């Protein structure tokens, strides 16, 4: 297995070229209507697959990468805070591009665009499925056909999330740095919040949420024979207002080969405990309680960027409720004053594998 230069820094994945990716827990939106951006409720813990090679399925070892625990129907978003220089990032869900809906490729494309431009794109909450909107990433088991992968390709083989970064060419990066030096003053904007779900402790039914346990040492629990783990992928939930930005650079500004890549396996909480010896994060908090507590939602708009039109493949993806049934959690719309407008590594390498 090759060293791709991917590192884990806390719970941040750092890919070559300065790309930083965090997986953020969040509130699940209703599958009808269009909503503001939900808040971050803390990071998902991320661990290297190779640290638990004797406890994970053989196909996980072959694919390498990292893993994180996620509950059935739990929602997440990807934060790119910490990415300083321009980079192109491909995001796959079951090896289907979350931007274009096309099969996973090892090169960038503009027809249709199959990547995000960082750091202009500060986060991604779901697949690019509508004009100025995305449909929320929601975890579902493989085998039902509810994942984006299952709906677009007709089969569910890969699951998980795939990330692949591309750097600017040396010439384009040098020009960007020259311009940056000349433009000392930068506009500063607010950052969409995420962190430990401390505000939710008082709002959650049944009393405070338990704190997450300290990470166990990689050799902690007694080794168990590897077995087939419950496979998880990403389907979609509710729609929210978020643009996926069109690249305004020529494609020739980007390197022709990726700088690094990583496969992110999604693990059910029982499997996470069995494999790592760690307690998974608390179950997702009740969303009506969050809203009634007056805590913030977000609305992001970049007046200098162009929204990328959705492709037919992703426009047609159905929400997971079509398979799992109605969402019975109560819903309460945030008050207008709760919606905040935004804007105008250390450690061992993560091993790559065959995927």
CSV table of N, CA and C in Angstrom, one decimal, residues 121-268:
chain,number,residue,atom,x,y,z
A,121,UNK,N,-14.8,27.3,-1.9
A,121,UNK,CA,-15.9,26.5,-1.4
A,121,UNK,C,-15.6,26.2,0.1
A,122,UNK,N,-16.3,26.8,1.0
A,122,UNK,CA,-15.9,26.6,2.4
A,122,UNK,C,-16.4,25.3,3.0
A,123,UNK,N,-17.4,24.7,2.4
A,123,UNK,CA,-17.9,23.5,2.9
A,123,UNK,C,-18.8,22.8,1.9
A,124,UNK,N,-19.2,21.6,2.1
A,124,UNK,CA,-20.2,20.9,1.2
A,124,UNK,C,-21.1,20.1,2.1
A,125,UNK,N,-22.4,20.4,2.0
A,125,UNK,CA,-23.4,19.7,2.9
A,125,UNK,C,-24.1,18.5,2.2
A,126,UNK,N,-23.9,18.4,0.9
A,126,UNK,CA,-24.7,17.3,0.2
A,126,UNK,C,-24.4,17.4,-1.3
A,127,UNK,N,-25.1,16.6,-2.0
A,127,UNK,CA,-24.9,16.5,-3.5
A,127,UNK,C,-25.5,17.7,-4.2
A,128,UNK,N,-24.9,18.1,-5.3
A,128,UNK,CA,-25.3,19.3,-6.1
A,128,UNK,C,-26.6,18.9,-6.9
A,129,UNK,N,-27.7,19.2,-6.3
A,129,UNK,CA,-29.0,18.6,-6.9
A,129,UNK,C,-30.0,19.6,-7.4
A,130,UNK,N,-29.7,20.9,-7.2
A,130,UNK,CA,-30.6,21.9,-7.7
A,130,UNK,C,-30.0,23.3,-7.9
A,131,UNK,N,-30.6,24.2,-8.5
A,131,UNK,CA,-30.1,25.5,-8.7
A,131,UNK,C,-29.9,26.2,-7.3
A,132,UNK,N,-28.7,26.4,-6.9
A,132,UNK,CA,-28.4,27.1,-5.7
A,132,UNK,C,-28.8,26.3,-4.4
A,133,UNK,N,-28.9,25.0,-4.6
A,133,UNK,CA,-29.3,24.1,-3.5
A,133,UNK,C,-28.5,22.8,-3.5
A,134,UNK,N,-28.4,22.1,-2.4
A,134,UNK,CA,-27.8,20.8,-2.3
A,134,UNK,C,-28.8,19.9,-1.5
A,135,UNK,N,-28.7,18.6,-1.6
A,135,UNK,CA,-29.5,17.7,-0.8
A,135,UNK,C,-28.5,17.1,0.2
A,136,UNK,N,-28.9,17.1,1.5
A,136,UNK,CA,-28.1,16.8,2.6
A,136,UNK,C,-27.5,15.4,2.6
A,137,UNK,N,-26.2,15.2,3.0
A,137,UNK,CA,-25.6,13.9,3.1
A,137,UNK,C,-26.3,13.2,4.3
A,138,UNK,N,-26.8,12.0,4.1
A,138,UNK,CA,-27.4,11.2,5.2
A,138,UNK,C,-27.0,9.8,5.1
A,139,UNK,N,-26.5,9.2,6.2
A,139,UNK,CA,-26.0,7.8,6.2
A,139,UNK,C,-27.1,6.8,6.2
A,140,UNK,N,-26.9,5.8,5.3
A,140,UNK,CA,-27.8,4.7,5.2
A,140,UNK,C,-27.0,3.4,4.9
A,141,UNK,N,-27.6,2.3,5.2
A,141,UNK,CA,-26.9,1.0,5.0
A,141,UNK,C,-26.9,0.7,3.5
A,142,UNK,N,-25.9,0.0,3.0
A,142,UNK,CA,-25.9,-0.5,1.7
A,142,UNK,C,-26.9,-1.7,1.6
A,143,UNK,N,-27.4,-1.9,0.4
A,143,UNK,CA,-28.3,-3.1,0.2
A,143,UNK,C,-29.7,-2.7,0.0
A,144,UNK,N,-30.1,-1.5,0.3
A,144,UNK,CA,-31.5,-1.0,0.1
A,144,UNK,C,-31.7,-0.3,-1.2
A,145,UNK,N,-30.6,0.1,-1.8
A,145,UNK,CA,-30.7,1.0,-3.0
A,145,UNK,C,-30.9,2.4,-2.7
A,146,UNK,N,-30.8,2.8,-1.4
A,146,UNK,CA,-31.1,4.2,-1.1
A,146,UNK,C,-30.0,5.2,-1.2
A,147,UNK,N,-28.8,4.6,-1.3
A,147,UNK,CA,-27.6,5.5,-1.5
A,147,UNK,C,-27.6,6.2,-2.8
A,148,UNK,N,-26.8,7.3,-2.9
A,148,UNK,CA,-26.6,8.0,-4.2
A,148,UNK,C,-26.0,7.0,-5.1
A,149,UNK,N,-25.0,6.2,-4.7
A,149,UNK,CA,-24.4,5.2,-5.5
A,149,UNK,C,-25.4,4.2,-6.1
A,150,UNK,N,-26.3,3.7,-5.3
A,150,UNK,CA,-27.3,2.8,-5.7
A,150,UNK,C,-28.3,3.4,-6.7
A,151,UNK,N,-28.7,4.6,-6.5
A,151,UNK,CA,-29.7,5.2,-7.4
A,151,UNK,C,-29.0,5.6,-8.7
A,152,UNK,N,-27.8,6.1,-8.7
A,152,UNK,CA,-27.1,6.5,-9.9
A,152,UNK,C,-26.6,5.4,-10.8
A,153,UNK,N,-26.0,4.4,-10.1
A,153,UNK,CA,-25.3,3.3,-10.9
A,153,UNK,C,-26.1,2.0,-10.9
A,154,UNK,N,-27.2,1.9,-10.0
A,154,UNK,CA,-27.9,0.6,-10.0
A,154,UNK,C,-27.3,-0.5,-9.2
A,155,UNK,N,-26.2,-0.2,-8.5
A,155,UNK,CA,-25.6,-1.2,-7.6
A,155,UNK,C,-24.9,-0.5,-6.5
A,156,UNK,N,-24.7,-1.2,-5.4
A,156,UNK,CA,-24.0,-0.7,-4.3
A,156,UNK,C,-22.8,-1.6,-3.9
A,157,UNK,N,-21.6,-1.0,-4.3
A,157,UNK,CA,-20.4,-1.8,-4.2
A,157,UNK,C,-19.4,-1.2,-3.2
A,158,UNK,N,-19.3,0.2,-3.2
A,158,UNK,CA,-18.2,0.8,-2.6
A,158,UNK,C,-18.7,1.5,-1.2
A,159,UNK,N,-19.8,2.2,-1.2
A,159,UNK,CA,-20.1,2.9,0.0
A,159,UNK,C,-19.1,4.0,0.4
A,160,UNK,N,-19.2,4.5,1.6
A,160,UNK,CA,-18.2,5.4,2.1
A,160,UNK,C,-18.1,6.7,1.3
A,161,UNK,N,-17.0,7.5,1.6
A,161,UNK,CA,-16.7,8.7,0.9
A,161,UNK,C,-15.3,8.7,0.4
A,162,UNK,N,-15.1,9.2,-0.8
A,162,UNK,CA,-13.8,9.3,-1.4
A,162,UNK,C,-13.3,10.7,-1.7
A,163,UNK,N,-12.1,11.0,-1.3
A,163,UNK,CA,-11.5,12.3,-1.5
A,163,UNK,C,-10.3,12.3,-2.3
A,164,UNK,N,-10.1,13.2,-3.2
A,164,UNK,CA,-8.9,13.2,-4.1
A,164,UNK,C,-8.6,14.7,-4.4
A,165,UNK,N,-7.3,15.1,-4.1
A,165,UNK,CA,-6.9,16.5,-4.2
A,165,UNK,C,-5.9,16.7,-5.4
A,166,UNK,N,-6.1,17.9,-6.0
A,166,UNK,CA,-5.2,18.3,-7.1
A,166,UNK,C,-4.6,19.7,-6.8
A,167,UNK,N,-3.4,19.9,-7.0
A,167,UNK,CA,-2.7,21.2,-6.8
A,167,UNK,C,-2.7,22.0,-8.1
A,168,UNK,N,-2.4,23.3,-7.9
A,168,UNK,CA,-2.1,24.1,-9.1
A,168,UNK,C,-0.8,23.7,-9.7
A,169,UNK,N,-0.6,24.0,-11.0
A,169,UNK,CA,0.7,23.8,-11.5
A,169,UNK,C,1.7,24.8,-10.9
A,170,UNK,N,3.0,24.5,-11.0
A,170,UNK,CA,4.0,25.4,-10.3
A,170,UNK,C,3.8,26.9,-10.9
A,171,UNK,N,3.6,27.0,-12.2
A,171,UNK,CA,3.4,28.4,-12.7
A,171,UNK,C,2.2,29.1,-12.2
A,172,UNK,N,1.1,28.4,-12.2
A,172,UNK,CA,-0.2,29.0,-11.7
A,172,UNK,C,-0.1,29.3,-10.2
A,173,UNK,N,0.5,28.4,-9.4
A,173,UNK,CA,0.7,28.7,-8.0
A,173,UNK,C,1.6,29.9,-7.7
A,174,UNK,N,2.7,30.0,-8.5
A,174,UNK,CA,3.6,31.1,-8.4
A,174,UNK,C,2.9,32.4,-8.6
A,175,UNK,N,2.0,32.5,-9.7
A,175,UNK,CA,1.3,33.7,-10.0
A,175,UNK,C,0.3,34.0,-8.9
A,176,UNK,N,-0.4,33.0,-8.4
A,176,UNK,CA,-1.4,33.2,-7.3
A,176,UNK,C,-0.7,33.8,-6.1
A,177,UNK,N,0.5,33.3,-5.7
A,177,UNK,CA,1.2,33.8,-4.6
A,177,UNK,C,1.7,35.2,-4.8
A,178,UNK,N,2.1,35.6,-6.1
A,178,UNK,CA,2.5,36.9,-6.4
A,178,UNK,C,1.3,37.9,-6.1
A,179,UNK,N,0.2,37.5,-6.6
A,179,UNK,CA,-1.0,38.4,-6.5
A,179,UNK,C,-1.4,38.5,-5.0
A,180,UNK,N,-1.3,37.4,-4.3
A,180,UNK,CA,-1.6,37.5,-2.8
A,180,UNK,C,-0.7,38.5,-2.1
A,181,UNK,N,0.6,38.4,-2.5
A,181,UNK,CA,1.6,39.4,-1.8
A,181,UNK,C,1.2,40.8,-2.1
A,182,UNK,N,0.6,41.1,-3.3
A,182,UNK,CA,0.3,42.4,-3.6
A,182,UNK,C,-1.0,42.9,-3.0
A,183,UNK,N,-1.8,41.9,-2.6
A,183,UNK,CA,-3.1,42.2,-2.0
A,183,UNK,C,-3.0,41.9,-0.5
A,184,UNK,N,-2.5,42.7,0.3
A,184,UNK,CA,-2.2,42.5,1.7
A,184,UNK,C,-3.6,42.4,2.5
A,185,UNK,N,-4.4,43.3,2.1
A,185,UNK,CA,-5.7,43.4,2.8
A,185,UNK,C,-6.7,42.4,2.3
A,186,UNK,N,-7.2,41.5,3.1
A,186,UNK,CA,-8.2,40.6,2.7
A,186,UNK,C,-9.5,40.9,3.6
A,187,UNK,N,-10.6,40.7,2.9
A,187,UNK,CA,-11.9,40.8,3.6
A,187,UNK,C,-12.0,39.6,4.5
A,188,UNK,N,-12.4,39.8,5.8
A,188,UNK,CA,-12.6,38.7,6.7
A,188,UNK,C,-14.0,38.5,7.0
A,189,UNK,N,-14.5,37.3,7.0
A,189,UNK,CA,-15.9,36.9,7.2
A,189,UNK,C,-16.0,36.0,8.4
A,190,UNK,N,-17.3,35.9,8.9
A,190,UNK,CA,-17.5,35.0,10.0
A,190,UNK,C,-17.4,33.5,9.5
A,191,UNK,N,-17.1,32.7,10.4
A,191,UNK,CA,-16.9,31.3,10.1
A,191,UNK,C,-18.1,30.5,10.7
A,192,UNK,N,-18.6,29.6,9.9
A,192,UNK,CA,-19.7,28.8,10.3
A,192,UNK,C,-19.3,27.9,11.4
A,193,UNK,N,-20.0,28.0,12.5
A,193,UNK,CA,-19.5,27.3,13.7
A,193,UNK,C,-19.7,25.8,13.7
A,194,UNK,N,-18.7,25.2,14.4
A,194,UNK,CA,-18.8,23.8,14.7
A,194,UNK,C,-17.9,23.5,15.9
A,195,UNK,N,-18.2,22.5,16.6
A,195,UNK,CA,-17.4,22.2,17.8
A,195,UNK,C,-18.2,21.2,18.7
A,196,UNK,N,-17.7,20.9,19.9
A,196,UNK,CA,-18.4,20.0,20.7
A,196,UNK,C,-19.8,20.4,20.9
A,197,UNK,N,-20.8,19.5,20.9
A,197,UNK,CA,-22.2,19.8,21.0
A,197,UNK,C,-22.6,20.3,22.4
A,198,UNK,N,-21.8,21.2,23.0
A,198,UNK,CA,-22.1,21.6,24.3
A,198,UNK,C,-23.5,22.3,24.5
A,199,UNK,N,-23.9,23.2,23.5
A,199,UNK,CA,-25.2,23.9,23.7
A,199,UNK,C,-26.3,22.9,23.7
A,200,UNK,N,-26.1,21.7,23.1
A,200,UNK,CA,-27.2,20.8,23.0
A,200,UNK,C,-27.5,20.0,24.3
A,201,UNK,N,-26.5,20.1,25.3
A,201,UNK,CA,-26.7,19.3,26.5
A,201,UNK,C,-28.0,19.7,27.2
A,202,UNK,N,-28.2,21.0,27.3
A,202,UNK,CA,-29.4,21.5,28.0
A,202,UNK,C,-30.7,21.3,27.2
A,203,UNK,N,-30.5,21.3,25.9
A,203,UNK,CA,-31.7,21.2,25.1
A,203,UNK,C,-32.2,19.8,24.8
A,204,UNK,N,-31.2,18.8,24.9
A,204,UNK,CA,-31.5,17.5,24.5
A,204,UNK,C,-32.5,16.8,25.5
A,205,UNK,N,-33.5,16.1,25.0
A,205,UNK,CA,-34.4,15.4,25.9
A,205,UNK,C,-33.6,14.4,26.8
A,206,UNK,N,-34.0,14.2,28.0
A,206,UNK,CA,-33.4,13.2,28.8
A,206,UNK,C,-32.2,13.6,29.5
A,207,UNK,N,-31.9,14.9,29.6
A,207,UNK,CA,-30.7,15.4,30.3
A,207,UNK,C,-29.5,15.6,29.4
A,208,UNK,N,-28.4,15.9,30.0
A,208,UNK,CA,-27.2,16.3,29.3
A,208,UNK,C,-26.7,15.1,28.4
A,209,UNK,N,-26.0,15.4,27.3
A,209,UNK,CA,-25.4,14.4,26.5
A,209,UNK,C,-24.1,14.0,27.2
A,210,UNK,N,-23.8,12.7,27.2
A,210,UNK,CA,-22.5,12.3,27.8
A,210,UNK,C,-21.3,12.8,27.0
A,211,UNK,N,-20.2,13.1,27.6
A,211,UNK,CA,-19.0,13.5,26.9
A,211,UNK,C,-18.5,12.3,26.1
A,212,UNK,N,-17.8,12.6,24.9
A,212,UNK,CA,-17.2,11.5,24.2
A,212,UNK,C,-16.0,10.9,25.0
A,213,UNK,N,-15.8,9.7,24.9
A,213,UNK,CA,-14.7,9.0,25.6
A,213,UNK,C,-13.4,9.4,25.0
A,214,UNK,N,-12.3,9.2,25.8
A,214,UNK,CA,-11.0,9.5,25.3
A,214,UNK,C,-10.6,8.3,24.3
A,215,UNK,N,-9.9,8.7,23.3
A,215,UNK,CA,-9.5,7.7,22.3
A,215,UNK,C,-8.7,6.5,22.9
A,216,UNK,N,-9.1,5.3,22.5
A,216,UNK,CA,-8.3,4.2,23.0
A,216,UNK,C,-7.0,4.0,22.2
A,217,UNK,N,-6.0,3.4,22.8
A,217,UNK,CA,-4.8,3.2,22.1
A,217,UNK,C,-5.1,2.2,21.0
A,218,UNK,N,-4.3,2.2,19.9
A,218,UNK,CA,-4.6,1.3,18.8
A,218,UNK,C,-4.6,-0.1,19.2
A,219,UNK,N,-3.8,-0.5,20.2
A,219,UNK,CA,-3.7,-1.9,20.6
A,219,UNK,C,-4.6,-2.2,21.8
A,220,UNK,N,-5.5,-1.3,22.1
A,220,UNK,CA,-6.3,-1.5,23.3
A,220,UNK,C,-7.1,-2.8,23.5
A,221,UNK,N,-8.3,-2.9,22.8
A,221,UNK,CA,-9.0,-4.1,23.1
A,221,UNK,C,-8.4,-5.4,22.5
A,222,UNK,N,-8.8,-6.5,23.1
A,222,UNK,CA,-8.3,-7.7,22.6
A,222,UNK,C,-8.7,-7.9,21.1
A,223,UNK,N,-7.7,-8.4,20.3
A,223,UNK,CA,-8.0,-8.6,18.9
A,223,UNK,C,-9.1,-9.6,18.7
A,224,UNK,N,-10.0,-9.4,17.8
A,224,UNK,CA,-11.0,-10.3,17.4
A,224,UNK,C,-10.8,-10.7,15.9
A,225,UNK,N,-11.2,-11.9,15.5
A,225,UNK,CA,-11.0,-12.2,14.1
A,225,UNK,C,-11.8,-11.2,13.2
A,226,UNK,N,-11.2,-10.8,12.1
A,226,UNK,CA,-11.9,-9.8,11.2
A,226,UNK,C,-13.2,-10.5,10.7
A,227,UNK,N,-14.2,-9.7,10.6
A,227,UNK,CA,-15.5,-10.2,10.0
A,227,UNK,C,-16.1,-9.1,9.1
A,228,UNK,N,-17.1,-9.5,8.5
A,228,UNK,CA,-17.8,-8.5,7.5
A,228,UNK,C,-18.5,-7.5,8.4
A,229,UNK,N,-18.2,-6.3,8.2
A,229,UNK,CA,-18.8,-5.2,9.0
A,229,UNK,C,-20.1,-4.7,8.2
A,230,UNK,N,-21.0,-4.1,9.0
A,230,UNK,CA,-22.2,-3.5,8.4
A,230,UNK,C,-21.7,-2.3,7.5
A,231,UNK,N,-22.0,-2.4,6.2
A,231,UNK,CA,-21.5,-1.4,5.3
A,231,UNK,C,-22.5,-0.2,5.2
A,232,UNK,N,-21.9,1.0,5.2
A,232,UNK,CA,-22.7,2.2,5.2
A,232,UNK,C,-22.3,3.1,4.0
A,233,UNK,N,-23.3,3.8,3.4
A,233,UNK,CA,-23.0,4.7,2.4
A,233,UNK,C,-23.8,6.0,2.6
A,234,UNK,N,-23.8,6.9,1.7
A,234,UNK,CA,-24.5,8.2,1.8
A,234,UNK,C,-25.6,8.3,0.8
A,235,UNK,N,-26.8,8.5,1.4
A,235,UNK,CA,-28.0,8.9,0.6
A,235,UNK,C,-28.2,10.4,0.8
A,236,UNK,N,-29.4,10.8,0.5
A,236,UNK,CA,-29.7,12.2,0.7
A,236,UNK,C,-30.9,12.5,1.5
A,237,UNK,N,-31.0,13.6,2.1
A,237,UNK,CA,-32.1,14.0,2.9
A,237,UNK,C,-32.7,15.3,2.4
A,238,UNK,N,-32.9,16.3,3.3
A,238,UNK,CA,-33.5,17.5,2.9
A,238,UNK,C,-32.7,18.4,2.1
A,239,UNK,N,-33.3,19.4,1.5
A,239,UNK,CA,-32.7,20.4,0.6
A,239,UNK,C,-32.3,21.7,1.4
A,240,UNK,N,-31.2,22.2,1.1
A,240,UNK,CA,-30.8,23.5,1.7
A,240,UNK,C,-30.2,24.4,0.7
A,241,UNK,N,-30.1,25.7,1.1
A,241,UNK,CA,-29.6,26.7,0.2
A,241,UNK,C,-28.1,26.7,0.3
A,242,UNK,N,-27.4,26.2,-0.7
A,242,UNK,CA,-26.0,26.2,-0.8
A,242,UNK,C,-25.6,26.1,-2.2
A,243,UNK,N,-24.6,27.0,-2.6
A,243,UNK,CA,-24.1,26.9,-4.0
A,243,UNK,C,-22.9,26.1,-4.1
A,244,UNK,N,-22.7,25.4,-5.2
A,244,UNK,CA,-21.5,24.7,-5.5
A,244,UNK,C,-20.8,25.6,-6.6
A,245,UNK,N,-19.6,26.1,-6.3
A,245,UNK,CA,-19.1,27.2,-7.2
A,245,UNK,C,-18.4,26.6,-8.4
A,246,UNK,N,-18.6,27.4,-9.5
A,246,UNK,CA,-18.0,27.0,-10.8
A,246,UNK,C,-16.5,27.5,-10.7
A,247,UNK,N,-15.6,26.7,-11.3
A,247,UNK,CA,-14.2,27.1,-11.4
A,247,UNK,C,-14.0,28.2,-12.4
A,248,UNK,N,-13.4,29.3,-12.0
A,248,UNK,CA,-13.1,30.4,-13.0
A,248,UNK,C,-11.7,30.3,-13.6
A,249,UNK,N,-11.0,29.3,-13.3
A,249,UNK,CA,-9.6,29.1,-13.8
A,249,UNK,C,-9.7,28.2,-15.1
A,250,UNK,N,-8.7,28.3,-16.0
A,250,UNK,CA,-8.7,27.3,-17.1
A,250,UNK,C,-8.2,26.0,-16.5
A,251,UNK,N,-8.7,24.9,-17.0
A,251,UNK,CA,-8.4,23.6,-16.5
A,251,UNK,C,-6.9,23.3,-16.6
A,252,UNK,N,-6.2,24.0,-17.5
A,252,UNK,CA,-4.7,23.8,-17.6
A,252,UNK,C,-3.9,24.4,-16.4
A,253,UNK,N,-4.6,25.2,-15.5
A,253,UNK,CA,-4.0,25.7,-14.3
A,253,UNK,C,-3.8,24.6,-13.3
A,254,UNK,N,-4.5,23.4,-13.4
A,254,UNK,CA,-4.4,22.4,-12.4
A,254,UNK,C,-3.5,21.3,-12.9
A,255,UNK,N,-2.9,20.6,-12.0
A,255,UNK,CA,-2.0,19.5,-12.3
A,255,UNK,C,-2.8,18.4,-12.9
A,256,UNK,N,-2.2,17.6,-13.8
A,256,UNK,CA,-2.9,16.5,-14.5
A,256,UNK,C,-3.1,15.3,-13.7
A,257,UNK,N,-2.4,15.1,-12.6
A,257,UNK,CA,-2.5,13.9,-11.7
A,257,UNK,C,-2.8,14.4,-10.3
A,258,UNK,N,-3.5,13.5,-9.5
A,258,UNK,CA,-3.8,13.9,-8.2
A,258,UNK,C,-2.6,14.0,-7.2
A,259,UNK,N,-2.7,14.8,-6.3
A,259,UNK,CA,-1.6,14.9,-5.2
A,259,UNK,C,-1.8,13.8,-4.2
A,260,UNK,N,-3.0,13.5,-3.9
A,260,UNK,CA,-3.3,12.5,-2.8
A,260,UNK,C,-4.7,12.1,-2.8
A,261,UNK,N,-5.0,11.0,-2.2
A,261,UNK,CA,-6.4,10.6,-2.1
A,261,UNK,C,-6.6,9.8,-0.9
A,262,UNK,N,-7.9,9.6,-0.5
A,262,UNK,CA,-8.2,8.8,0.7
A,262,UNK,C,-9.6,8.2,0.6
A,263,UNK,N,-9.7,7.0,1.1
A,263,UNK,CA,-11.1,6.4,1.2
A,263,UNK,C,-11.5,6.5,2.6
A,264,UNK,N,-12.7,7.0,2.8
A,264,UNK,CA,-13.3,7.2,4.1
A,264,UNK,C,-14.4,6.1,4.3
A,265,UNK,N,-14.2,5.2,5.2
A,265,UNK,CA,-15.2,4.1,5.5
A,265,UNK,C,-16.2,4.6,6.6
A,266,UNK,N,-17.5,4.4,6.4
A,266,UNK,CA,-18.5,4.8,7.4
A,266,UNK,C,-18.8,3.5,8.2
A,267,UNK,N,-18.7,3.7,9.5
A,267,UNK,CA,-18.8,2.5,10.4
A,267,UNK,C,-20.1,2.7,11.3
A,268,UNK,N,-20.8,1.7,11.5
A,268,UNK,CA,-22.0,1.8,12.5
A,268,UNK,C,-21.4,1.9,13.9
